[in-house]
Amino acid sequence: MSSSSQPKSEENDELESAVDQAISACGGDMRATIRALIVANEYLESEAAELMKAVSRAYARGRFNAYSG
């Protein structure tokens, strides 16, 4: 096993563990798990949209300087 494949394996193990936790949290019901993940994703998308609006307003008011490299 090469050292470059090691991080992928660890990431996969963490992902599989997260999947197992999500399924377990929903009592093993796959439809409930998918439903919960969709609801969580929609919530995170709305939060991200609100943050982008806040940053845009702050940028427009001159609270942020443009990055010039």
CSV table of C-alpha atoms in Angstrom, one decimal:
chain,number,residue,atom,x,y,z
A,1,MET,CA,0.0,0.0,0.0
A,2,SER,CA,1.5,3.3,-1.0
A,3,SER,CA,1.5,6.3,1.3
A,4,SER,CA,-0.6,8.3,-1.2
A,5,SER,CA,-3.5,5.9,-0.8
A,6,GLN,CA,-3.5,6.2,3.0
A,7,PRO,CA,-5.3,9.5,3.2
A,8,LYS,CA,-8.0,8.3,0.8
A,9,SER,CA,-8.6,5.3,3.0
A,10,GLU,CA,-8.9,7.4,6.1
A,11,GLU,CA,-11.3,9.8,4.4
A,12,ASN,CA,-13.3,6.9,3.2
A,13,ASP,CA,-13.4,5.4,6.7
A,14,GLU,CA,-14.6,8.7,8.1
A,15,LEU,CA,-17.3,9.0,5.4
A,16,GLU,CA,-18.5,5.4,6.0
A,17,SER,CA,-18.6,6.1,9.8
A,18,ALA,CA,-20.7,9.3,9.2
A,19,VAL,CA,-23.0,7.3,6.9
A,20,ASP,CA,-23.5,4.7,9.6
A,21,GLN,CA,-24.1,7.4,12.2
A,22,ALA,CA,-26.8,9.1,10.0
A,23,ILE,CA,-28.6,5.8,9.4
A,24,SER,CA,-28.4,4.9,13.1
A,25,ALA,CA,-29.7,8.3,14.1
A,26,CYS,CA,-32.8,7.6,12.0
A,27,GLY,CA,-33.4,4.1,13.5
A,28,GLY,CA,-32.1,2.3,10.4
A,29,ASP,CA,-34.8,3.8,8.2
A,30,MET,CA,-33.1,4.8,4.8
A,31,ARG,CA,-36.0,7.0,3.7
A,32,ALA,CA,-35.9,8.9,7.0
A,33,THR,CA,-32.1,9.2,6.7
A,34,ILE,CA,-32.4,10.7,3.2
A,35,ARG,CA,-35.2,13.0,4.3
A,36,ALA,CA,-33.1,14.3,7.2
A,37,LEU,CA,-30.1,14.8,5.0
A,38,ILE,CA,-32.2,16.8,2.4
A,39,VAL,CA,-33.6,19.0,5.2
A,40,ALA,CA,-30.1,19.6,6.6
A,41,ASN,CA,-28.8,20.4,3.2
A,42,GLU,CA,-31.6,22.9,2.5
A,43,TYR,CA,-30.9,24.5,5.9
A,44,LEU,CA,-27.2,24.9,5.1
A,45,GLU,CA,-27.9,26.3,1.7
A,46,SER,CA,-30.2,28.9,3.2
A,47,GLU,CA,-27.6,29.8,5.8
A,48,ALA,CA,-24.9,30.1,3.1
A,49,ALA,CA,-27.2,32.4,1.1
A,50,GLU,CA,-27.8,34.6,4.1
A,51,LEU,CA,-24.1,34.8,4.7
A,52,MET,CA,-23.4,35.7,1.1
A,53,LYS,CA,-26.0,38.5,1.3
A,54,ALA,CA,-24.4,39.8,4.5
A,55,VAL,CA,-20.9,39.8,3.0
A,56,SER,CA,-22.2,41.5,-0.1
A,57,ARG,CA,-23.8,44.3,1.9
A,58,ALA,CA,-20.7,44.8,4.0
A,59,TYR,CA,-18.6,44.8,0.8
A,60,ALA,CA,-20.9,47.4,-0.8
A,61,ARG,CA,-20.6,49.6,2.3
A,62,GLY,CA,-16.8,49.5,2.1
A,63,ARG,CA,-16.2,47.2,5.1
A,64,PHE,CA,-14.1,44.9,2.9
A,65,ASN,CA,-11.2,45.8,0.6
A,66,ALA,CA,-10.9,44.1,-2.7
A,67,TYR,CA,-8.1,41.6,-2.9
A,68,SER,CA,-5.4,42.8,-5.2
A,69,GLY,CA,-3.1,39.7,-5.0
